[in-house]
């Protein structure tokens, strides 16, 4: 397996496909680098080096007890790009991975970053607070925790429905895609999955987003049932100076899979712009 070792001896698995300007992908919860294969094959076939890792506790990476929070996720990403000497990279983050990219830039700057893409990202803050009245109540995330702890296998099977919009009238979402979501989720460590709920819901990325100083594309489906657009992309676009917001009517949270041709074409156009 292709891995790097972090300073706390965690093994981080990664895929490194193709040659050219690097595009580095950060996946969502509770998935792995496999969630990006449609984008990686598409871009690697067009002259780009595509790199995606399994976040600690997820996929084929180690399952340490500690470090399942955004600062460490961002530091793991920094360790990966430094180990591979990745420069002039386009960083693409989906959902929780969007938070990871934001915290990476917030903590490590943009000296190795050319552009950033946030897709269905949890930024700036998912949790409803006095300062963030449009967020989701804590009860929502407590419900997710209870679902995972109660029967995470069934919970992931059920979650794949709204994740890909399979619960919408006329939706054409294959059982295979939903099974892939379940499989990736079950490969993740139990502790990491539970800890990551707090990480993606309670981490405030406002100050991280203010530090973005590279061209940034924010992509979000307006029928995202997992990360509602009003509490995320619409706010993030105001915080990232000069960012471009692209809203996809009717598209779900998992649009990188359900509408991969459209997303791939828009990613390529932004990267080449």
Coordinates of C-alpha atoms in Angstrom, one line a residue:
X1 CA 0.0 0.0 0.0
X2 CA 1.1 3.6 -0.7
X3 CA 1.2 5.4 2.6
X4 CA 2.9 8.2 4.5
X5 CA 3.5 8.2 8.3
X6 CA 2.5 11.3 10.3
X7 CA 4.3 12.6 13.3
X8 CA 2.0 10.6 15.6
X9 CA 2.8 7.4 13.6
X10 CA -0.5 7.3 11.8
X11 CA -0.4 5.7 8.4
X12 CA -2.2 7.7 5.8
X13 CA -3.1 5.8 2.6
X14 CA -3.2 7.7 -0.7
X15 CA -3.7 7.3 -4.4
X16 CA -1.4 9.1 -6.8
X17 CA -2.6 8.9 -10.4
X18 CA -1.3 10.6 -13.5
X19 CA 1.2 13.3 -14.3
X20 CA 1.0 17.1 -14.5
X21 CA -0.3 19.9 -12.3
X22 CA -1.5 18.2 -9.1
X23 CA -5.1 18.1 -8.0
X24 CA -5.5 17.0 -4.4
X25 CA -8.8 15.7 -3.2
X26 CA -10.2 15.6 0.3
X27 CA -13.3 13.3 0.8
X28 CA -16.4 13.6 2.8
X29 CA -17.7 11.7 5.9
X30 CA -17.7 8.7 6.2
X31 CA -16.1 7.9 2.9
X32 CA -12.6 7.4 1.5
X33 CA -10.5 8.4 -1.5
X34 CA -12.6 6.0 -3.5
X35 CA -15.4 8.6 -3.5
X36 CA -13.2 10.7 -5.9
X37 CA -12.5 8.0 -8.6
X38 CA -14.8 9.5 -11.2
X39 CA -13.0 12.9 -10.9
X40 CA -9.5 11.3 -10.6
X41 CA -9.8 9.2 -13.7
X42 CA -11.3 12.0 -15.7
X43 CA -8.6 14.6 -14.8
X44 CA -5.7 12.2 -14.8
X45 CA -6.7 11.2 -18.4
X46 CA -6.4 14.9 -19.3
X47 CA -2.9 15.6 -18.1
X48 CA -3.2 16.1 -14.3
X49 CA -1.7 14.4 -11.4
X50 CA -4.6 13.4 -9.1
X51 CA -3.9 12.6 -5.4
X52 CA -6.5 11.5 -2.9
X53 CA -6.0 10.2 0.6
X54 CA -8.1 8.3 3.1
X55 CA -8.5 10.6 6.1
X56 CA -7.2 9.1 9.4
X57 CA -9.6 6.6 10.8
X58 CA -11.2 6.2 7.3
X59 CA -10.7 3.7 4.5
X60 CA -7.3 2.1 4.4
X61 CA -5.5 4.6 6.8
X62 CA -4.7 3.8 10.4
X63 CA -7.5 4.0 13.0
X64 CA -5.8 6.0 15.8
X65 CA -7.8 6.7 19.0
X66 CA -6.8 10.4 18.9
X67 CA -6.6 13.1 16.3
X68 CA -10.1 12.8 14.7
X69 CA -10.6 16.6 14.5
X70 CA -10.0 19.3 12.0
X71 CA -6.6 20.6 13.1
X72 CA -5.1 17.2 12.9
X73 CA -6.9 16.4 9.6
X74 CA -5.4 19.5 8.1
X75 CA -2.0 18.7 9.5
X76 CA -2.2 15.2 8.0
X77 CA -3.0 16.8 4.6
X78 CA 0.0 19.1 5.0
X79 CA 2.2 16.1 5.8
X80 CA 1.0 14.4 2.7
X81 CA 1.6 17.2 0.3
X82 CA 5.0 17.9 1.8
X83 CA 6.0 14.2 1.7
X84 CA 5.1 14.2 -2.0
X85 CA 6.5 17.7 -2.6
X86 CA 3.2 18.8 -4.1
X87 CA 3.3 22.4 -5.3
X88 CA 1.0 24.6 -7.4
X89 CA -1.9 22.3 -6.5
X90 CA -5.6 22.6 -6.9
X91 CA -7.2 21.5 -3.6
X92 CA -10.7 20.1 -4.0
X93 CA -12.7 19.2 -0.9
X94 CA -16.2 17.7 -0.6
X95 CA -18.4 18.1 2.4
X96 CA -16.2 17.4 5.5
X97 CA -13.3 17.5 3.0
X98 CA -14.2 21.1 2.2
X99 CA -13.7 21.9 5.9
X100 CA -10.3 20.0 5.8
X101 CA -9.2 22.2 2.8
X102 CA -10.3 25.3 4.6
X103 CA -8.5 24.4 7.8
X104 CA -5.4 23.4 5.8
X105 CA -5.2 26.8 4.2
X106 CA -6.0 28.5 7.5
X107 CA -3.2 26.6 9.3
X108 CA -0.6 26.2 6.5
X109 CA -1.3 28.9 4.1
X110 CA -1.3 28.8 0.3
X111 CA 2.4 28.6 -0.6
X112 CA 1.7 25.2 -2.2
X113 CA -1.8 26.0 -3.4
X114 CA -2.8 27.4 -6.8
X115 CA -6.6 27.2 -6.5
X116 CA -9.3 25.8 -4.2
X117 CA -12.6 24.1 -4.8
X118 CA -15.3 23.6 -2.1
X119 CA -18.0 21.2 -3.1
X120 CA -21.0 20.7 -0.9
X121 CA -18.7 21.9 1.9
X122 CA -19.5 22.2 5.6
X123 CA -18.0 25.6 5.7
X124 CA -18.3 28.0 7.4
X125 CA -20.2 26.3 10.3
X126 CA -23.0 23.8 10.2
X127 CA -24.1 24.1 13.8
X128 CA -26.8 26.7 14.7
X129 CA -25.5 29.2 17.2
X130 CA -26.3 32.7 18.3
X131 CA -23.8 34.0 15.8
X132 CA -24.9 31.5 13.1
X133 CA -28.7 31.4 13.3
X134 CA -29.1 29.7 9.9
X135 CA -27.3 26.6 11.0
X136 CA -28.7 23.2 12.0
X137 CA -29.7 22.5 15.6
X138 CA -27.5 20.3 17.8
X139 CA -30.4 17.8 17.8
X140 CA -29.7 17.1 14.2
X141 CA -26.1 16.0 14.9
X142 CA -27.1 14.2 18.1
X143 CA -29.5 12.2 15.9
X144 CA -26.6 11.3 13.5
X145 CA -24.5 10.2 16.5
X146 CA -27.4 8.1 17.9
X147 CA -27.9 6.5 14.5
X148 CA -24.2 5.6 14.1
X149 CA -24.0 4.2 17.7
X150 CA -27.3 2.4 17.5
X151 CA -26.7 0.5 14.2
X152 CA -24.2 2.2 11.9
X153 CA -24.5 -0.3 9.1
X154 CA -28.2 0.3 8.7
X155 CA -27.7 4.0 9.3
X156 CA -25.3 4.3 6.4
X157 CA -27.6 2.3 4.2
X158 CA -30.4 4.7 5.0
X159 CA -28.2 7.8 4.8
X160 CA -27.2 6.9 1.2
X161 CA -30.7 7.8 0.2
X162 CA -30.7 11.6 0.9
X163 CA -27.0 11.8 0.3
X164 CA -27.5 11.0 -3.4
X165 CA -31.1 12.3 -3.6
X166 CA -32.4 8.8 -4.1
X167 CA -35.4 9.8 -2.0
X168 CA -36.6 12.4 -4.5
X169 CA -39.4 11.6 -7.1
X170 CA -38.0 10.4 -10.4
X171 CA -34.4 9.9 -9.0
X172 CA -32.2 7.5 -10.9
X173 CA -29.7 6.4 -8.3
X174 CA -28.3 2.9 -8.6
X175 CA -28.3 0.4 -5.8
X176 CA -24.6 -0.1 -6.6
X177 CA -23.8 3.6 -5.8
X178 CA -25.6 3.3 -2.5
X179 CA -23.8 0.1 -1.7
X180 CA -20.5 1.8 -2.4
X181 CA -21.4 4.5 0.1
X182 CA -22.2 1.8 2.7
X183 CA -19.0 -0.1 2.0
X184 CA -16.8 3.0 2.3
X185 CA -18.5 3.9 5.5
X186 CA -18.1 0.5 7.0
X187 CA -14.4 0.5 6.3
X188 CA -14.0 3.5 8.5
X189 CA -13.2 3.1 12.2
X190 CA -16.1 3.3 14.6
X191 CA -14.4 5.9 16.9
X192 CA -13.3 8.0 13.9
X193 CA -16.8 8.0 12.5
X194 CA -18.3 9.2 15.7
X195 CA -15.6 11.8 16.5
X196 CA -15.8 13.2 13.0
X197 CA -19.5 14.1 13.5
X198 CA -18.4 16.7 16.0
X199 CA -15.5 17.8 13.7
X200 CA -17.7 18.5 10.7
X201 CA -20.6 20.0 12.6
X202 CA -19.1 22.1 15.4
X203 CA -15.9 23.4 13.7
X204 CA -16.1 27.1 12.8
X205 CA -14.2 27.8 9.6
X206 CA -15.0 31.5 9.3
X207 CA -11.4 32.7 10.0
X208 CA -10.0 30.0 7.7
X209 CA -12.1 31.1 4.8
X210 CA -11.0 34.7 5.3
X211 CA -7.4 33.6 4.7
X212 CA -8.1 32.2 1.2
X213 CA -6.0 34.3 -1.3
X214 CA -6.2 32.0 -4.3
X215 CA -8.9 31.6 -7.0
X216 CA -11.7 29.6 -5.3
X217 CA -14.8 27.9 -6.8
X218 CA -17.7 27.0 -4.5
X219 CA -20.0 24.4 -5.9
X220 CA -23.3 23.4 -4.2
X221 CA -26.5 21.7 -5.1
X222 CA -29.6 23.6 -4.0
X223 CA -31.3 20.3 -3.1
X224 CA -28.5 19.2 -0.8
X225 CA -30.2 17.5 2.1
X226 CA -27.0 16.8 4.0
X227 CA -25.4 20.2 4.0
X228 CA -28.1 22.8 3.2
X229 CA -26.9 25.5 0.9
X230 CA -28.3 28.4 2.9
X231 CA -26.2 27.4 6.0
X232 CA -23.0 26.8 3.9
X233 CA -22.1 27.8 0.4
X234 CA -24.1 31.0 0.4
X235 CA -22.3 32.2 3.5
X236 CA -18.9 30.8 2.5
X237 CA -19.0 32.7 -0.8
X238 CA -19.2 36.0 1.1
X239 CA -16.2 35.1 3.2
X240 CA -13.8 34.0 0.5
X241 CA -12.7 37.1 -1.3
X242 CA -13.2 36.9 -5.0
X243 CA -14.7 33.5 -5.0
X244 CA -17.0 32.1 -7.6
X245 CA -20.3 30.5 -6.4
X246 CA -21.9 27.9 -8.8
X247 CA -25.3 26.7 -7.7
X248 CA -26.7 23.5 -9.2
X249 CA -30.5 23.5 -9.3
X250 CA -32.0 20.2 -7.9
X251 CA -28.7 18.5 -7.4
X252 CA -27.9 16.5 -4.2
X253 CA -25.0 16.3 -1.8
X254 CA -23.4 13.5 -3.7
X255 CA -23.5 15.2 -7.0
X256 CA -19.9 14.3 -7.8
X257 CA -21.2 10.8 -8.4
X258 CA -24.8 11.3 -9.5
X259 CA -23.9 14.1 -12.0
X260 CA -20.2 13.4 -12.5
X261 CA -20.1 14.5 -16.1
X262 CA -21.4 17.9 -15.3
X263 CA -19.2 18.3 -12.2
X264 CA -16.1 17.0 -14.0
X265 CA -16.6 19.4 -16.9
X266 CA -16.9 22.4 -14.5
X267 CA -13.9 21.3 -12.5
X268 CA -11.8 21.0 -15.6
X269 CA -12.9 24.4 -16.9
X270 CA -12.1 26.1 -13.5
X271 CA -8.7 24.3 -13.3
X272 CA -7.8 25.5 -16.8
X273 CA -9.1 29.0 -16.3

